[in-house]
CSV table of C-alpha atoms in Angstrom, one decimal:
chain,number,residue,atom,x,y,z
J,1,MET,CA,-64.6,-71.0,-15.8
J,2,ALA,CA,-61.7,-68.9,-14.5
J,3,GLY,CA,-58.1,-69.4,-13.3
J,4,THR,CA,-55.5,-70.0,-16.0
J,5,ASP,CA,-51.8,-70.5,-15.4
J,6,GLY,CA,-48.9,-72.0,-17.2
J,7,ALA,CA,-47.9,-74.6,-14.7
J,8,SER,CA,-47.4,-78.2,-15.9
J,9,ARG,CA,-50.3,-80.4,-15.4
J,10,PRO,CA,-50.4,-83.0,-12.7
J,11,ALA,CA,-50.4,-86.6,-13.6
J,12,VAL,CA,-53.8,-88.4,-12.4
J,13,LEU,CA,-55.2,-91.3,-12.7
J,14,VAL,CA,-55.8,-90.7,-12.0
J,15,ALA,CA,-51.8,-91.8,-13.2
J,16,GLY,CA,-52.8,-90.9,-11.6
J,17,ILE,CA,-53.8,-87.7,-10.3
J,18,ALA,CA,-53.5,-89.7,-12.8
J,19,PHE,CA,-56.1,-88.9,-10.7
J,20,VAL,CA,-55.1,-87.1,-12.1
J,21,VAL,CA,-54.8,-88.0,-12.1
J,22,ALA,CA,-52.5,-89.0,-14.0
J,23,ALA,CA,-51.8,-91.8,-13.8
J,24,VAL,CA,-50.2,-90.8,-11.5
J,25,VAL,CA,-47.4,-92.6,-9.8
J,26,GLY,CA,-47.7,-90.8,-6.6
J,27,ALA,CA,-51.2,-89.6,-7.9
J,28,ILE,CA,-54.9,-89.3,-10.7
J,29,ALA,CA,-54.6,-87.5,-12.8
J,30,ALA,CA,-53.7,-88.4,-12.9
J,31,LEU,CA,-55.3,-89.4,-11.4
J,32,ALA,CA,-52.3,-90.2,-13.4
J,33,LEU,CA,-50.1,-90.7,-15.1
J,34,SER,CA,-43.4,-92.2,-20.2
J,35,SER,CA,-42.6,-91.4,-23.3
J,36,GLY,CA,-45.2,-92.9,-25.6
J,37,PRO,CA,-48.3,-91.9,-27.6
J,38,SER,CA,-50.5,-88.9,-27.1
J,39,ARG,CA,-52.3,-88.1,-23.8
J,40,HIS,CA,-55.2,-86.4,-25.5
J,41,VAL,CA,-57.9,-87.4,-28.0
J,42,GLY,CA,-60.2,-85.4,-30.2
J,43,GLY,CA,-59.1,-83.4,-33.2
J,44,ALA,CA,-56.5,-86.0,-34.1
J,45,SER,CA,-56.1,-89.7,-33.7
J,46,ALA,CA,-53.8,-90.8,-30.8
J,47,ALA,CA,-52.1,-94.0,-29.9
J,48,VAL,CA,-51.8,-95.4,-26.4
J,49,PRO,CA,-48.9,-94.4,-24.2
J,50,ALA,CA,-47.1,-96.5,-21.6
J,51,PRO,CA,-47.7,-95.9,-17.9
J,52,SER,CA,-45.2,-93.6,-16.3
J,53,THR,CA,-44.4,-91.2,-13.4
J,54,PRO,CA,-46.6,-88.3,-12.4
J,55,LYS,CA,-44.6,-85.9,-14.6
J,56,ALA,CA,-47.3,-84.7,-17.0
J,57,SER,CA,-44.8,-83.9,-19.7
J,58,ASP,CA,-43.6,-87.5,-19.8
J,59,ARG,CA,-47.1,-88.9,-20.4
J,60,ARG,CA,-48.2,-86.6,-23.2
J,61,THR,CA,-45.8,-87.3,-26.0
J,62,SER,CA,-47.1,-88.6,-29.3
J,63,GLY,CA,-46.1,-92.1,-30.3
J,64,THR,CA,-46.7,-91.3,-34.0
J,65,SER,CA,-44.7,-88.1,-34.2
J,66,THR,CA,-41.0,-87.6,-34.7
J,67,SER,CA,-38.6,-85.9,-32.3
J,68,THR,CA,-35.4,-84.0,-32.8
J,69,ARG,CA,-32.5,-83.2,-30.5
J,70,SER,CA,-31.6,-79.7,-29.4
J,71,PRO,CA,-27.9,-78.6,-29.4
J,72,SER,CA,-27.8,-79.6,-25.7
J,73,GLY,CA,-28.7,-83.2,-26.7
J,74,THR,CA,-32.1,-83.2,-25.1
J,75,PRO,CA,-35.0,-84.4,-27.2
J,76,SER,CA,-37.3,-81.7,-28.6
J,77,ARG,CA,-40.5,-81.9,-30.6
J,78,SER,CA,-41.3,-79.9,-33.7
J,79,PRO,CA,-44.7,-78.1,-33.7
J,80,ALA,CA,-45.8,-80.0,-36.8
J,81,SER,CA,-45.5,-83.3,-34.9
J,82,LEU,CA,-47.7,-82.3,-31.9
J,83,PRO,CA,-51.1,-84.1,-31.5
J,84,GLY,CA,-54.3,-82.2,-32.4
J,85,GLN,CA,-56.1,-80.1,-30.0
J,86,PRO,CA,-58.2,-82.3,-27.6
J,87,ASP,CA,-62.0,-81.9,-27.6
J,88,ARG,CA,-63.9,-80.2,-24.7
J,89,THR,CA,-66.5,-83.0,-24.5
J,90,SER,CA,-66.5,-86.8,-24.9
J,91,GLY,CA,-69.5,-89.0,-25.5
J,92,GLY,CA,-72.0,-86.8,-23.7
J,93,LEU,CA,-69.6,-85.9,-20.9
J,94,THR,CA,-69.1,-82.1,-20.5
J,95,ALA,CA,-67.6,-79.8,-17.9
J,96,ARG,CA,-70.9,-79.8,-16.0
J,97,THR,CA,-70.6,-83.6,-15.5
J,98,LEU,CA,-67.3,-83.2,-13.4
J,99,PRO,CA,-67.0,-81.8,-9.9
J,100,SER,CA,-67.0,-78.0,-9.8
J,101,ALA,CA,-63.9,-76.3,-8.5
J,102,GLY,CA,-65.8,-74.9,-5.5
J,103,SER,CA,-66.9,-78.4,-4.4
J,104,LEU,CA,-63.2,-79.2,-3.6
J,105,GLY,CA,-63.1,-76.6,-0.9
J,106,VAL,CA,-62.4,-72.9,-0.3
J,107,GLY,CA,-60.1,-71.2,-2.8
J,108,TRP,CA,-60.2,-73.9,-5.5
J,109,ILE,CA,-60.5,-72.6,-9.1
J,110,TYR,CA,-60.2,-74.1,-12.6
J,111,ARG,CA,-56.8,-74.2,-14.3
J,112,VAL,CA,-56.0,-74.1,-18.0
J,113,ASP,CA,-52.9,-75.8,-19.2
J,114,ARG,CA,-52.1,-74.7,-22.7
J,115,GLY,CA,-49.3,-77.3,-23.3
J,116,SER,CA,-46.0,-76.7,-25.0
J,117,ALA,CA,-43.9,-78.0,-27.9
J,118,GLU,CA,-41.2,-79.1,-25.5
J,119,ALA,CA,-43.6,-81.1,-23.4
J,120,GLY,CA,-45.1,-82.6,-26.6
J,121,TYR,CA,-48.8,-81.9,-26.0
J,122,VAL,CA,-51.3,-79.1,-26.5
J,123,GLY,CA,-54.3,-78.0,-24.5
J,124,ASN,CA,-57.6,-76.6,-25.9
J,125,GLY,CA,-57.7,-73.2,-24.0
J,126,THR,CA,-60.1,-74.5,-21.4
J,127,PRO,CA,-59.7,-76.5,-18.1
J,128,THR,CA,-61.7,-79.5,-19.6
J,129,LEU,CA,-60.4,-81.9,-22.2
J,130,ALA,CA,-61.0,-85.4,-23.6
J,131,ARG,CA,-58.6,-88.2,-22.6
J,132,ASP,CA,-57.6,-91.3,-24.4
J,133,PRO,CA,-59.5,-94.1,-22.5
J,134,HIS,CA,-56.7,-96.7,-23.1
J,135,GLU,CA,-54.1,-94.4,-21.6
J,136,VAL,CA,-56.3,-93.8,-18.5
J,137,VAL,CA,-56.6,-97.5,-17.9
J,138,LEU,CA,-52.8,-98.0,-18.4
J,139,THR,CA,-52.1,-95.4,-15.7
J,140,ALA,CA,-55.0,-96.3,-13.4
J,141,VAL,CA,-52.7,-98.3,-11.2
J,142,PRO,CA,-49.2,-96.9,-10.6
J,143,LEU,CA,-46.2,-98.3,-12.3
J,144,GLY,CA,-44.4,-100.3,-9.6
J,145,CYS,CA,-47.5,-102.0,-8.3
J,146,GLU,CA,-47.0,-105.8,-8.8
J,147,GLN,CA,-50.7,-106.7,-9.1
J,148,ARG,CA,-52.2,-105.2,-12.2
J,149,SER,CA,-55.6,-106.6,-13.3
J,150,GLN,CA,-57.0,-106.5,-16.8
J,151,LEU,CA,-59.3,-103.5,-16.3
J,152,PRO,CA,-62.2,-102.8,-18.5
J,153,VAL,CA,-61.6,-99.8,-20.9
J,154,PRO,CA,-64.2,-97.0,-20.7
J,155,ALA,CA,-65.8,-95.7,-23.9
J,156,HIS,CA,-65.2,-92.1,-23.0
J,157,VAL,CA,-63.1,-90.1,-20.5
J,158,LEU,CA,-63.2,-86.4,-19.7
J,159,GLU,CA,-60.8,-84.5,-17.5
J,160,THR,CA,-60.9,-81.1,-15.7
J,161,ASP,CA,-57.9,-79.4,-14.0
J,162,TYR,CA,-58.0,-77.4,-10.8
J,163,ARG,CA,-55.7,-75.2,-8.7
J,164,GLN,CA,-55.9,-74.0,-5.1
J,165,ARG,CA,-55.6,-70.3,-5.5
J,166,ALA,CA,-53.6,-69.5,-2.3
J,167,ARG,CA,-51.3,-72.5,-2.1
J,168,GLY,CA,-51.0,-73.3,-5.9
J,169,THR,CA,-51.8,-76.9,-5.2
J,170,ALA,CA,-52.9,-78.8,-8.4
J,171,GLY,CA,-56.0,-81.0,-8.7
J,172,VAL,CA,-57.5,-83.2,-11.4
J,173,GLY,CA,-60.9,-84.7,-11.9
J,174,LEU,CA,-61.7,-87.5,-14.4
J,175,ARG,CA,-65.1,-89.0,-15.4
J,176,LEU,CA,-64.9,-92.4,-17.0
J,177,ARG,CA,-68.0,-93.5,-18.9
J,178,PHE,CA,-68.3,-97.3,-19.6
J,179,SER,CA,-70.6,-99.1,-22.0
J,180,THR,CA,-72.4,-100.8,-19.2
J,181,PRO,CA,-72.8,-100.5,-15.4
J,182,ALA,CA,-71.3,-103.9,-15.0
J,183,ALA,CA,-68.1,-102.8,-16.8
J,184,ALA,CA,-67.9,-99.7,-14.5
J,185,GLY,CA,-68.3,-101.9,-11.5
J,186,ARG,CA,-65.6,-104.3,-12.5
J,187,PHE,CA,-63.2,-101.4,-13.2
J,188,GLU,CA,-63.9,-100.0,-9.7
J,189,ALA,CA,-63.6,-103.3,-7.9
J,190,LEU,CA,-60.5,-104.6,-9.7
J,191,ARG,CA,-58.7,-101.3,-9.4
J,192,ARG,CA,-59.3,-101.1,-5.7
J,193,GLU,CA,-58.0,-104.7,-5.3
J,194,ASP,CA,-54.9,-103.7,-7.2
J,195,LEU,CA,-54.3,-100.6,-5.1
J,196,GLU,CA,-54.9,-102.6,-1.8
J,197,ALA,CA,-52.4,-105.2,-3.0
J,198,CYS,CA,-49.9,-102.5,-3.8
J,199,ALA,CA,-50.3,-101.0,-0.4
J,200,ARG,CA,-49.3,-104.4,1.1
J,201,GLN,CA,-46.2,-104.8,-1.0
J,202,PRO,CA,-42.9,-105.1,1.0
J,203,LEU,CA,-40.8,-102.0,0.8
J,204,GLU,CA,-37.8,-102.0,-1.4
J,205,PRO,CA,-34.5,-100.2,-0.7
J,206,GLY,CA,-35.4,-97.5,-3.3
J,207,ASP,CA,-38.8,-96.8,-1.7
J,208,GLY,CA,-37.4,-94.5,1.0
J,209,GLY,CA,-39.5,-96.2,3.6
J,210,VAL,CA,-42.7,-95.1,2.0
J,211,HIS,CA,-45.3,-97.3,0.2
J,212,LEU,CA,-46.2,-96.2,-3.3
J,213,VAL,CA,-49.9,-96.6,-2.4
J,214,SER,CA,-51.3,-96.3,1.1
J,215,GLY,CA,-54.4,-95.5,3.1
J,216,VAL,CA,-56.9,-97.4,0.9
J,217,ARG,CA,-60.2,-97.2,2.7
J,218,SER,CA,-63.9,-96.5,2.2
J,219,SER,CA,-64.7,-92.8,2.6
J,220,GLY,CA,-68.4,-92.5,2.0
J,221,ARG,CA,-71.3,-93.9,0.0
J,222,GLY,CA,-69.8,-95.5,-3.1
J,223,THR,CA,-66.4,-93.8,-2.6
J,224,TYR,CA,-62.9,-94.8,-1.3
J,225,VAL,CA,-59.7,-92.9,-0.8
J,226,SER,CA,-56.1,-93.7,-1.4
J,227,ALA,CA,-52.8,-91.9,-1.2
J,228,ARG,CA,-49.9,-92.1,-3.8
J,229,THR,CA,-46.4,-91.3,-2.8
J,230,ASP,CA,-43.2,-91.1,-4.9
J,231,ALA,CA,-40.3,-90.7,-2.6
J,232,SER,CA,-38.0,-89.5,-5.4
J,233,LEU,CA,-40.0,-86.3,-5.9
J,234,PRO,CA,-39.6,-83.1,-4.0
J,235,ALA,CA,-41.3,-83.2,-0.5
J,236,GLY,CA,-44.0,-80.8,-1.5
J,237,GLN,CA,-45.0,-82.7,-4.6
J,238,ARG,CA,-44.6,-86.4,-3.8
J,239,THR,CA,-48.0,-87.3,-2.4
J,240,TRP,CA,-51.4,-87.2,-4.0
J,241,THR,CA,-54.8,-87.9,-2.3
J,242,GLU,CA,-57.3,-89.5,-4.6
J,243,VAL,CA,-61.0,-90.3,-4.2
J,244,ALA,CA,-62.8,-92.8,-6.5
J,245,ALA,CA,-66.5,-92.9,-6.8
J,246,TRP,CA,-69.0,-95.4,-8.3
J,247,ILE,CA,-72.6,-95.7,-7.2
J,248,GLY,CA,-74.0,-98.3,-9.7
J,249,GLY,CA,-74.2,-96.5,-13.0
J,250,ARG,CA,-72.0,-96.4,-16.1
J,251,ASP,CA,-69.7,-93.7,-14.8
J,252,VAL,CA,-66.7,-93.7,-12.4
J,253,VAL,CA,-65.3,-90.4,-11.0
J,254,LEU,CA,-61.7,-90.0,-9.9
J,255,LEU,CA,-60.7,-86.8,-8.1
J,256,ALA,CA,-57.1,-86.2,-6.9
J,257,VAL,CA,-55.2,-83.3,-5.3
J,258,ASN,CA,-51.4,-83.0,-5.0
J,259,ALA,CA,-51.3,-83.1,-1.2
J,260,ALA,CA,-51.3,-85.6,1.6
J,261,PRO,CA,-54.6,-86.8,3.1
J,262,GLY,CA,-55.7,-84.5,6.0
J,263,SER,CA,-53.7,-81.5,4.8
J,264,PRO,CA,-55.5,-78.2,4.5
J,265,VAL,CA,-56.3,-78.7,0.8
J,266,ALA,CA,-57.0,-82.5,0.9
J,267,ASP,CA,-60.1,-82.7,3.0
J,268,VAL,CA,-61.1,-86.4,2.3
J,269,ALA,CA,-64.7,-85.9,3.4
J,270,ARG,CA,-65.1,-82.9,1.1
J,271,LEU,CA,-63.4,-84.6,-1.8
J,272,SER,CA,-65.5,-87.8,-1.3
J,273,GLU,CA,-68.7,-85.7,-1.3
J,274,ALA,CA,-67.6,-83.8,-4.4
J,275,ALA,CA,-66.8,-87.1,-6.3
J,276,GLY,CA,-69.9,-89.0,-5.2
J,277,SER,CA,-72.5,-86.2,-5.5
J,278,ILE,CA,-71.8,-85.5,-9.2
J,279,LEU,CA,-72.9,-89.1,-9.9
J,280,ARG,CA,-76.3,-88.8,-8.1
């Protein structure tokens, strides 16, 4: 895998984009997806964080570690308090079980986020890392959506990060492995219902005339697409396109890119095929 850079990771589900996803409020990736416990698992035990905005640094702090304040008054984290390095695999999930960078479209490569003490998290030197399943569930539906179902928690989650070489656009892929196909199906159905309900919420004065979730629709066999928008973010970073896939097994795939649907780097048909085909 190639393509490393020091840019901060997107939130995806998944928060989130949050696919990524981070969650992602406005994304996986989440995707994905406040100050709280560690984002990563493997190498050290991690508590569960609260859902947050798509700022990756906000969702990767350790709830069991201590923080100090710099002379400027902003919180900082000592290296000794950082969570352990996340694993590269999880419960049989490996980098090969996630969509390849090339499947997202022309110019997509893998991205390595090494983390930082200031952000309160560490990477593992590769694009692929284990995620805390509870955190992924907490950020699977953006903060601000009024309907939030009790989603089943997967047994294992693995994430891979991407970057579009020419444009620098971030992407995130998540594979969630549940104990049974029935649990995976409930997660997919309930989460889609929550996103659809969020898309119907009346706009508030602070929403800037834009729904937090929009465009929820089927996009292929076993896949559906949605868009997450946070009007408070810079114009070039506020919208994520996410595709979710489940075709009847124990696994759900969430794939998100930091661009609006239909943009040159957010080809919904291509993303839907990439998310769904890895499950076949």
